[in-house]
């Protein structure tokens, strides 16, 4: 009888350990990146990003040497389109207000403008906390930090009027410290494959420079404009995780 009790206790302990034990995983997810704060604002070329909601791709992994706590890693890509009309209006206003001799660009001037995307790549590492709520359901929480590579939109503007020609361009790459914090769930379909849903806040710092060239009838100079602000975004993604 005593032996049977010992065996029962061992079985219960083993089942409990299986319940709380974590499985290492690697995942791929797709979703939306929603700009926040100055990154989404318009009206100031020097401190706003003019960014719209875009797309995100994330490659995540978690390694758990002990239950609950582990090491998380993330390699992700995000892209946000810069609002064309708002940037165009603010660039023209900046030229008119900052030309050394003053410039008045007529409303019927021909403007050819192409706006691009904010693109950023993140490589983050840090602590990952996971709770196994049931045999198939995990709750994940993490705070990661690392490097971000940011590419500003390649924006070109050509304005012609009354035999005058104005050209402006902005294109800038920079590397900055970045971090992310968020959480999600993993629901296992079988012993290896799981559905992964995540919500993460991402922050890094962007820089950009607008340069201006004035030719053919325009002798005034417009000083270059440096822009600097924080890229802040909420990333909502869904994908598949492989447990091992």
PDB file of C-alpha atoms in Angstrom:
ATOM      1  CA  UNK A   1       0.000   0.000   0.000  1.00  0.00           C
ATOM      2  CA  UNK A   2       2.779   2.402   0.942  1.00  0.00           C
ATOM      3  CA  UNK A   3       4.584   1.560  -2.279  1.00  0.00           C
ATOM      4  CA  UNK A   4       1.456   2.320  -4.279  1.00  0.00           C
ATOM      5  CA  UNK A   5       1.155   5.696  -2.537  1.00  0.00           C
ATOM      6  CA  UNK A   6       4.780   6.545  -3.394  1.00  0.00           C
ATOM      7  CA  UNK A   7       4.179   5.622  -7.025  1.00  0.00           C
ATOM      8  CA  UNK A   8       1.029   7.775  -7.108  1.00  0.00           C
ATOM      9  CA  UNK A   9       2.920  10.745  -5.642  1.00  0.00           C
ATOM     10  CA  UNK A  10       5.692  10.358  -8.212  1.00  0.00           C
ATOM     11  CA  UNK A  11       3.162  10.208 -11.035  1.00  0.00           C
ATOM     12  CA  UNK A  12       1.402  13.339  -9.764  1.00  0.00           C
ATOM     13  CA  UNK A  13       4.713  15.185  -9.421  1.00  0.00           C
ATOM     14  CA  UNK A  14       5.719  14.143 -12.912  1.00  0.00           C
ATOM     15  CA  UNK A  15       2.399  15.360 -14.309  1.00  0.00           C
ATOM     16  CA  UNK A  16       2.796  18.695 -12.512  1.00  0.00           C
ATOM     17  CA  UNK A  17       6.277  19.165 -13.937  1.00  0.00           C
ATOM     18  CA  UNK A  18       4.993  18.414 -17.407  1.00  0.00           C
ATOM     19  CA  UNK A  19       2.272  21.012 -16.924  1.00  0.00           C
ATOM     20  CA  UNK A  20       4.664  23.828 -16.005  1.00  0.00           C
ATOM     21  CA  UNK A  21       7.558  22.749 -18.211  1.00  0.00           C
ATOM     22  CA  UNK A  22       8.274  25.011 -21.150  1.00  0.00           C
ATOM     23  CA  UNK A  23       9.179  24.007 -24.655  1.00  0.00           C
ATOM     24  CA  UNK A  24      11.701  25.877 -26.750  1.00  0.00           C
ATOM     25  CA  UNK A  25      10.190  27.322 -29.905  1.00  0.00           C
ATOM     26  CA  UNK A  26      10.879  29.159 -33.143  1.00  0.00           C
ATOM     27  CA  UNK A  27       8.176  31.048 -35.027  1.00  0.00           C
ATOM     28  CA  UNK A  28       7.322  33.158 -38.043  1.00  0.00           C
ATOM     29  CA  UNK A  29       4.531  35.754 -37.905  1.00  0.00           C
ATOM     30  CA  UNK A  30       2.941  38.349 -40.171  1.00  0.00           C
ATOM     31  CA  UNK A  31       0.798  41.341 -39.306  1.00  0.00           C
ATOM     32  CA  UNK A  32       0.433  45.096 -39.006  1.00  0.00           C
ATOM     33  CA  UNK A  33       2.688  47.790 -37.604  1.00  0.00           C
ATOM     34  CA  UNK A  34       0.691  50.770 -36.312  1.00  0.00           C
ATOM     35  CA  UNK A  35       2.726  54.009 -35.906  1.00  0.00           C
ATOM     36  CA  UNK A  36       2.411  55.993 -32.686  1.00  0.00           C
ATOM     37  CA  UNK A  37       3.302  59.492 -31.471  1.00  0.00           C
ATOM     38  CA  UNK A  38       5.628  61.662 -33.568  1.00  0.00           C
ATOM     39  CA  UNK A  39       6.190  58.793 -35.979  1.00  0.00           C
ATOM     40  CA  UNK A  40       2.556  59.036 -37.079  1.00  0.00           C
ATOM     41  CA  UNK A  41       2.226  62.824 -36.742  1.00  0.00           C
ATOM     42  CA  UNK A  42       2.372  65.385 -39.550  1.00  0.00           C
ATOM     43  CA  UNK A  43       3.062  69.109 -39.754  1.00  0.00           C
ATOM     44  CA  UNK A  44       6.741  69.320 -38.759  1.00  0.00           C
ATOM     45  CA  UNK A  45       9.426  67.931 -41.070  1.00  0.00           C
ATOM     46  CA  UNK A  46      12.059  68.061 -38.324  1.00  0.00           C
ATOM     47  CA  UNK A  47      10.219  65.924 -35.764  1.00  0.00           C
ATOM     48  CA  UNK A  48       7.403  64.000 -37.478  1.00  0.00           C
ATOM     49  CA  UNK A  49       7.451  60.774 -39.466  1.00  0.00           C
ATOM     50  CA  UNK A  50       4.194  61.092 -41.472  1.00  0.00           C
ATOM     51  CA  UNK A  51       3.881  57.294 -41.192  1.00  0.00           C
ATOM     52  CA  UNK A  52       0.787  55.236 -41.998  1.00  0.00           C
ATOM     53  CA  UNK A  53      -0.128  51.747 -40.810  1.00  0.00           C
ATOM     54  CA  UNK A  54       2.027  49.177 -42.592  1.00  0.00           C
ATOM     55  CA  UNK A  55       3.164  45.575 -42.470  1.00  0.00           C
ATOM     56  CA  UNK A  56       5.473  43.549 -40.236  1.00  0.00           C
ATOM     57  CA  UNK A  57       7.275  40.207 -40.478  1.00  0.00           C
ATOM     58  CA  UNK A  58       8.763  38.650 -37.348  1.00  0.00           C
ATOM     59  CA  UNK A  59      11.019  35.672 -36.695  1.00  0.00           C
ATOM     60  CA  UNK A  60      10.934  34.902 -32.971  1.00  0.00           C
ATOM     61  CA  UNK A  61      12.487  32.236 -30.768  1.00  0.00           C
ATOM     62  CA  UNK A  62      12.519  31.250 -27.118  1.00  0.00           C
ATOM     63  CA  UNK A  63      14.932  29.021 -25.204  1.00  0.00           C
ATOM     64  CA  UNK A  64      13.959  27.901 -21.694  1.00  0.00           C
ATOM     65  CA  UNK A  65      16.730  26.326 -19.596  1.00  0.00           C
ATOM     66  CA  UNK A  66      14.336  26.409 -16.609  1.00  0.00           C
ATOM     67  CA  UNK A  67      10.570  26.602 -16.230  1.00  0.00           C
ATOM     68  CA  UNK A  68       8.927  29.980 -16.746  1.00  0.00           C
ATOM     69  CA  UNK A  69      12.114  31.990 -17.481  1.00  0.00           C
ATOM     70  CA  UNK A  70      14.123  31.861 -20.670  1.00  0.00           C
ATOM     71  CA  UNK A  71      15.945  33.829 -23.332  1.00  0.00           C
ATOM     72  CA  UNK A  72      14.008  35.332 -26.208  1.00  0.00           C
ATOM     73  CA  UNK A  73      15.211  36.565 -29.564  1.00  0.00           C
ATOM     74  CA  UNK A  74      13.538  38.448 -32.405  1.00  0.00           C
ATOM     75  CA  UNK A  75      14.515  39.340 -35.956  1.00  0.00           C
ATOM     76  CA  UNK A  76      11.819  41.547 -37.466  1.00  0.00           C
ATOM     77  CA  UNK A  77      11.058  43.849 -40.378  1.00  0.00           C
ATOM     78  CA  UNK A  78       8.548  46.691 -40.439  1.00  0.00           C
ATOM     79  CA  UNK A  79       7.455  49.056 -43.196  1.00  0.00           C
ATOM     80  CA  UNK A  80       5.258  52.186 -43.087  1.00  0.00           C
ATOM     81  CA  UNK A  81       4.293  54.400 -46.022  1.00  0.00           C
ATOM     82  CA  UNK A  82       4.914  58.136 -45.605  1.00  0.00           C
ATOM     83  CA  UNK A  83       1.810  60.277 -46.211  1.00  0.00           C
ATOM     84  CA  UNK A  84       2.384  61.875 -49.608  1.00  0.00           C
ATOM     85  CA  UNK A  85       0.161  64.973 -49.541  1.00  0.00           C
ATOM     86  CA  UNK A  86       1.193  66.084 -46.043  1.00  0.00           C
ATOM     87  CA  UNK A  87       4.920  65.768 -46.760  1.00  0.00           C
ATOM     88  CA  UNK A  88       4.550  67.604 -50.078  1.00  0.00           C
ATOM     89  CA  UNK A  89       2.695  70.517 -48.488  1.00  0.00           C
ATOM     90  CA  UNK A  90       5.210  70.867 -45.638  1.00  0.00           C
ATOM     91  CA  UNK A  91       8.250  70.656 -47.943  1.00  0.00           C
ATOM     92  CA  UNK A  92       6.871  73.457 -50.139  1.00  0.00           C
ATOM     93  CA  UNK A  93       6.132  75.579 -47.047  1.00  0.00           C
ATOM     94  CA  UNK A  94       9.672  75.026 -45.753  1.00  0.00           C
ATOM     95  CA  UNK A  95      11.187  76.116 -49.078  1.00  0.00           C
ATOM     96  CA  UNK A  96       9.079  79.294 -49.165  1.00  0.00           C
ATOM     97  CA  UNK A  97       9.853  80.201 -45.546  1.00  0.00           C
ATOM     98  CA  UNK A  98      13.591  79.417 -45.550  1.00  0.00           C
ATOM     99  CA  UNK A  99      14.889  80.495 -48.969  1.00  0.00           C
ATOM    100  CA  UNK A 100      17.495  83.197 -48.408  1.00  0.00           C
ATOM    101  CA  UNK A 101      15.761  85.711 -50.676  1.00  0.00           C
ATOM    102  CA  UNK A 102      12.216  84.472 -50.263  1.00  0.00           C
ATOM    103  CA  UNK A 103      10.336  82.328 -52.750  1.00  0.00           C
ATOM    104  CA  UNK A 104       6.647  82.335 -53.563  1.00  0.00           C
ATOM    105  CA  UNK A 105       5.698  79.106 -55.310  1.00  0.00           C
ATOM    106  CA  UNK A 106       2.377  79.520 -57.164  1.00  0.00           C
ATOM    107  CA  UNK A 107      -0.397  77.032 -56.543  1.00  0.00           C
ATOM    108  CA  UNK A 108      -0.460  76.030 -60.203  1.00  0.00           C
ATOM    109  CA  UNK A 109       3.249  75.117 -60.214  1.00  0.00           C
ATOM    110  CA  UNK A 110       3.997  71.681 -61.623  1.00  0.00           C
ATOM    111  CA  UNK A 111       5.093  69.376 -58.803  1.00  0.00           C
ATOM    112  CA  UNK A 112       6.374  65.855 -59.412  1.00  0.00           C
ATOM    113  CA  UNK A 113       6.695  64.037 -56.115  1.00  0.00           C
ATOM    114  CA  UNK A 114       7.444  60.477 -55.164  1.00  0.00           C
ATOM    115  CA  UNK A 115       7.254  59.306 -51.558  1.00  0.00           C
ATOM    116  CA  UNK A 116       8.538  56.018 -50.230  1.00  0.00           C
ATOM    117  CA  UNK A 117       8.397  53.865 -47.117  1.00  0.00           C
ATOM    118  CA  UNK A 118       9.952  53.928 -43.695  1.00  0.00           C
ATOM    119  CA  UNK A 119      11.676  50.540 -43.355  1.00  0.00           C
ATOM    120  CA  UNK A 120      13.287  49.175 -40.213  1.00  0.00           C
ATOM    121  CA  UNK A 121      14.990  45.913 -39.293  1.00  0.00           C
ATOM    122  CA  UNK A 122      15.309  44.917 -35.636  1.00  0.00           C
ATOM    123  CA  UNK A 123      17.608  42.354 -34.027  1.00  0.00           C
ATOM    124  CA  UNK A 124      16.672  42.004 -30.350  1.00  0.00           C
ATOM    125  CA  UNK A 125      17.568  39.695 -27.457  1.00  0.00           C
ATOM    126  CA  UNK A 126      16.415  39.533 -23.842  1.00  0.00           C
ATOM    127  CA  UNK A 127      14.392  37.809 -21.111  1.00  0.00           C
ATOM    128  CA  UNK A 128      11.300  35.799 -22.012  1.00  0.00           C
ATOM    129  CA  UNK A 129       8.726  34.783 -19.399  1.00  0.00           C
ATOM    130  CA  UNK A 130       6.249  32.017 -20.249  1.00  0.00           C
ATOM    131  CA  UNK A 131       3.368  30.383 -18.383  1.00  0.00           C
ATOM    132  CA  UNK A 132       1.879  27.097 -19.476  1.00  0.00           C
ATOM    133  CA  UNK A 133      -1.782  27.555 -18.577  1.00  0.00           C
ATOM    134  CA  UNK A 134      -2.868  24.153 -19.868  1.00  0.00           C
ATOM    135  CA  UNK A 135      -1.537  21.245 -21.836  1.00  0.00           C
ATOM    136  CA  UNK A 136      -1.898  23.220 -25.077  1.00  0.00           C
ATOM    137  CA  UNK A 137      -1.931  26.905 -24.077  1.00  0.00           C
ATOM    138  CA  UNK A 138       1.053  29.157 -23.289  1.00  0.00           C
ATOM    139  CA  UNK A 139       1.107  32.811 -22.243  1.00  0.00           C
ATOM    140  CA  UNK A 140       4.304  34.644 -23.263  1.00  0.00           C
ATOM    141  CA  UNK A 141       5.754  37.932 -22.006  1.00  0.00           C
ATOM    142  CA  UNK A 142       9.073  39.428 -23.061  1.00  0.00           C
ATOM    143  CA  UNK A 143      11.272  42.505 -22.997  1.00  0.00           C
ATOM    144  CA  UNK A 144      14.014  42.595 -25.621  1.00  0.00           C
ATOM    145  CA  UNK A 145      16.604  45.126 -26.768  1.00  0.00           C
ATOM    146  CA  UNK A 146      19.256  45.428 -29.435  1.00  0.00           C
ATOM    147  CA  UNK A 147      19.990  47.121 -32.746  1.00  0.00           C
ATOM    148  CA  UNK A 148      17.672  48.713 -35.286  1.00  0.00           C
ATOM    149  CA  UNK A 149      18.590  49.554 -38.868  1.00  0.00           C
ATOM    150  CA  UNK A 150      16.332  52.328 -40.193  1.00  0.00           C
ATOM    151  CA  UNK A 151      15.940  53.475 -43.782  1.00  0.00           C
ATOM    152  CA  UNK A 152      14.058  56.725 -44.300  1.00  0.00           C
ATOM    153  CA  UNK A 153      11.698  57.139 -47.269  1.00  0.00           C
ATOM    154  CA  UNK A 154      13.422  57.988 -50.519  1.00  0.00           C
ATOM    155  CA  UNK A 155      11.503  61.172 -51.306  1.00  0.00           C
ATOM    156  CA  UNK A 156      12.092  63.252 -54.425  1.00  0.00           C
ATOM    157  CA  UNK A 157      10.306  66.475 -55.337  1.00  0.00           C
ATOM    158  CA  UNK A 158      10.676  68.497 -58.530  1.00  0.00           C
ATOM    159  CA  UNK A 159       8.874  71.856 -58.855  1.00  0.00           C
ATOM    160  CA  UNK A 160       8.811  73.903 -62.056  1.00  0.00           C
ATOM    161  CA  UNK A 161       7.145  77.284 -62.669  1.00  0.00           C
ATOM    162  CA  UNK A 162       7.949  80.367 -64.783  1.00  0.00           C
ATOM    163  CA  UNK A 163      11.194  78.776 -66.045  1.00  0.00           C
ATOM    164  CA  UNK A 164      12.242  78.120 -62.436  1.00  0.00           C
ATOM    165  CA  UNK A 165      13.314  74.671 -61.275  1.00  0.00           C
ATOM    166  CA  UNK A 166      13.503  73.378 -57.695  1.00  0.00           C
ATOM    167  CA  UNK A 167      14.644  69.920 -56.637  1.00  0.00           C
ATOM    168  CA  UNK A 168      14.616  68.363 -53.162  1.00  0.00           C
ATOM    169  CA  UNK A 169      15.559  64.922 -51.963  1.00  0.00           C
ATOM    170  CA  UNK A 170      15.679  62.966 -48.722  1.00  0.00           C
ATOM    171  CA  UNK A 171      17.227  59.558 -48.190  1.00  0.00           C
ATOM    172  CA  UNK A 172      18.996  58.474 -45.028  1.00  0.00           C
ATOM    173  CA  UNK A 173      20.024  55.261 -43.278  1.00  0.00           C
ATOM    174  CA  UNK A 174      20.962  55.008 -39.627  1.00  0.00           C
ATOM    175  CA  UNK A 175      21.623  52.391 -36.950  1.00  0.00           C
ATOM    176  CA  UNK A 176      20.205  52.959 -33.472  1.00  0.00           C
ATOM    177  CA  UNK A 177      19.442  51.261 -30.183  1.00  0.00           C
ATOM    178  CA  UNK A 178      15.951  49.808 -30.062  1.00  0.00           C
ATOM    179  CA  UNK A 179      13.742  47.781 -27.766  1.00  0.00           C
ATOM    180  CA  UNK A 180      10.448  45.956 -27.671  1.00  0.00           C
ATOM    181  CA  UNK A 181       8.064  44.771 -24.962  1.00  0.00           C
ATOM    182  CA  UNK A 182       4.937  42.721 -25.354  1.00  0.00           C
ATOM    183  CA  UNK A 183       3.174  39.430 -24.992  1.00  0.00           C
ATOM    184  CA  UNK A 184       1.059  36.848 -26.676  1.00  0.00           C
ATOM    185  CA  UNK A 185      -0.259  33.325 -26.665  1.00  0.00           C
ATOM    186  CA  UNK A 186       0.735  30.027 -28.236  1.00  0.00           C
ATOM    187  CA  UNK A 187      -1.911  27.365 -28.724  1.00  0.00           C
ATOM    188  CA  UNK A 188      -0.543  23.958 -29.657  1.00  0.00           C
ATOM    189  CA  UNK A 189      -2.272  21.931 -32.369  1.00  0.00           C
ATOM    190  CA  UNK A 190      -0.033  18.935 -31.686  1.00  0.00           C
ATOM    191  CA  UNK A 191       3.274  18.133 -30.017  1.00  0.00           C
ATOM    192  CA  UNK A 192       5.233  20.446 -32.335  1.00  0.00           C
ATOM    193  CA  UNK A 193       3.020  22.996 -34.095  1.00  0.00           C
ATOM    194  CA  UNK A 194       1.223  25.954 -32.470  1.00  0.00           C
ATOM    195  CA  UNK A 195      -0.742  29.050 -33.413  1.00  0.00           C
ATOM    196  CA  UNK A 196       1.063  32.184 -32.183  1.00  0.00           C
ATOM    197  CA  UNK A 197      -0.647  35.559 -31.596  1.00  0.00           C
ATOM    198  CA  UNK A 198       1.381  38.548 -30.389  1.00  0.00           C
ATOM    199  CA  UNK A 199       1.144  42.241 -29.562  1.00  0.00           C
ATOM    200  CA  UNK A 200       4.417  44.166 -29.165  1.00  0.00           C
ATOM    201  CA  UNK A 201       5.434  47.779 -28.629  1.00  0.00           C
ATOM    202  CA  UNK A 202       8.587  48.748 -30.552  1.00  0.00           C
ATOM    203  CA  UNK A 203      10.716  51.872 -30.164  1.00  0.00           C
ATOM    204  CA  UNK A 204      13.887  53.112 -31.843  1.00  0.00           C
ATOM    205  CA  UNK A 205      15.311  56.433 -33.057  1.00  0.00           C
ATOM    206  CA  UNK A 206      15.198  57.690 -36.651  1.00  0.00           C
ATOM    207  CA  UNK A 207      17.176  60.373 -38.453  1.00  0.00           C
ATOM    208  CA  UNK A 208      16.561  61.965 -41.832  1.00  0.00           C
ATOM    209  CA  UNK A 209      17.958  64.867 -43.868  1.00  0.00           C
ATOM    210  CA  UNK A 210      16.160  66.950 -46.488  1.00  0.00           C
ATOM    211  CA  UNK A 211      18.437  68.629 -49.039  1.00  0.00           C
ATOM    212  CA  UNK A 212      17.432  71.328 -51.531  1.00  0.00           C
ATOM    213  CA  UNK A 213      18.898  72.346 -54.901  1.00  0.00           C
ATOM    214  CA  UNK A 214      17.596  75.396 -56.751  1.00  0.00           C
ATOM    215  CA  UNK A 215      18.458  75.895 -60.420  1.00  0.00           C
ATOM    216  CA  UNK A 216      17.428  77.767 -63.569  1.00  0.00           C
ATOM    217  CA  UNK A 217      16.154  81.147 -62.480  1.00  0.00           C
ATOM    218  CA  UNK A 218      16.256  80.589 -58.714  1.00  0.00           C
ATOM    219  CA  UNK A 219      19.406  81.981 -57.127  1.00  0.00           C
ATOM    220  CA  UNK A 220      18.357  81.707 -53.487  1.00  0.00           C
ATOM    221  CA  UNK A 221      19.613  78.971 -51.203  1.00  0.00           C
ATOM    222  CA  UNK A 222      17.546  76.775 -48.896  1.00  0.00           C
ATOM    223  CA  UNK A 223      19.422  75.251 -45.933  1.00  0.00           C
ATOM    224  CA  UNK A 224      19.202  71.477 -45.458  1.00  0.00           C
ATOM    225  CA  UNK A 225      16.832  70.253 -42.771  1.00  0.00           C
ATOM    226  CA  UNK A 226      17.779  67.538 -40.291  1.00  0.00           C
ATOM    227  CA  UNK A 227      14.973  65.467 -38.799  1.00  0.00           C
ATOM    228  CA  UNK A 228      15.174  63.337 -35.663  1.00  0.00           C
ATOM    229  CA  UNK A 229      12.434  61.568 -33.724  1.00  0.00           C
ATOM    230  CA  UNK A 230      11.494  58.239 -32.162  1.00  0.00           C
ATOM    231  CA  UNK A 231       9.924  55.505 -34.228  1.00  0.00           C
ATOM    232  CA  UNK A 232       7.174  54.128 -32.009  1.00  0.00           C
ATOM    233  CA  UNK A 233       4.858  51.399 -33.229  1.00  0.00           C
ATOM    234  CA  UNK A 234       2.493  48.700 -32.034  1.00  0.00           C
ATOM    235  CA  UNK A 235       2.944  45.435 -33.923  1.00  0.00           C
ATOM    236  CA  UNK A 236       0.036  42.976 -34.074  1.00  0.00           C
ATOM    237  CA  UNK A 237       0.996  39.652 -35.631  1.00  0.00           C
ATOM    238  CA  UNK A 238      -0.188  36.087 -36.113  1.00  0.00           C
ATOM    239  CA  UNK A 239       1.787  33.068 -37.220  1.00  0.00           C
ATOM    240  CA  UNK A 240       2.996  29.560 -36.515  1.00  0.00           C
ATOM    241  CA  UNK A 241       5.435  28.342 -33.878  1.00  0.00           C
ATOM    242  CA  UNK A 242       7.422  25.111 -33.911  1.00  0.00           C
ATOM    243  CA  UNK A 243       8.182  23.605 -30.499  1.00  0.00           C
ATOM    244  CA  UNK A 244      11.258  21.498 -29.822  1.00  0.00           C
TER     245      UNK A 244
END
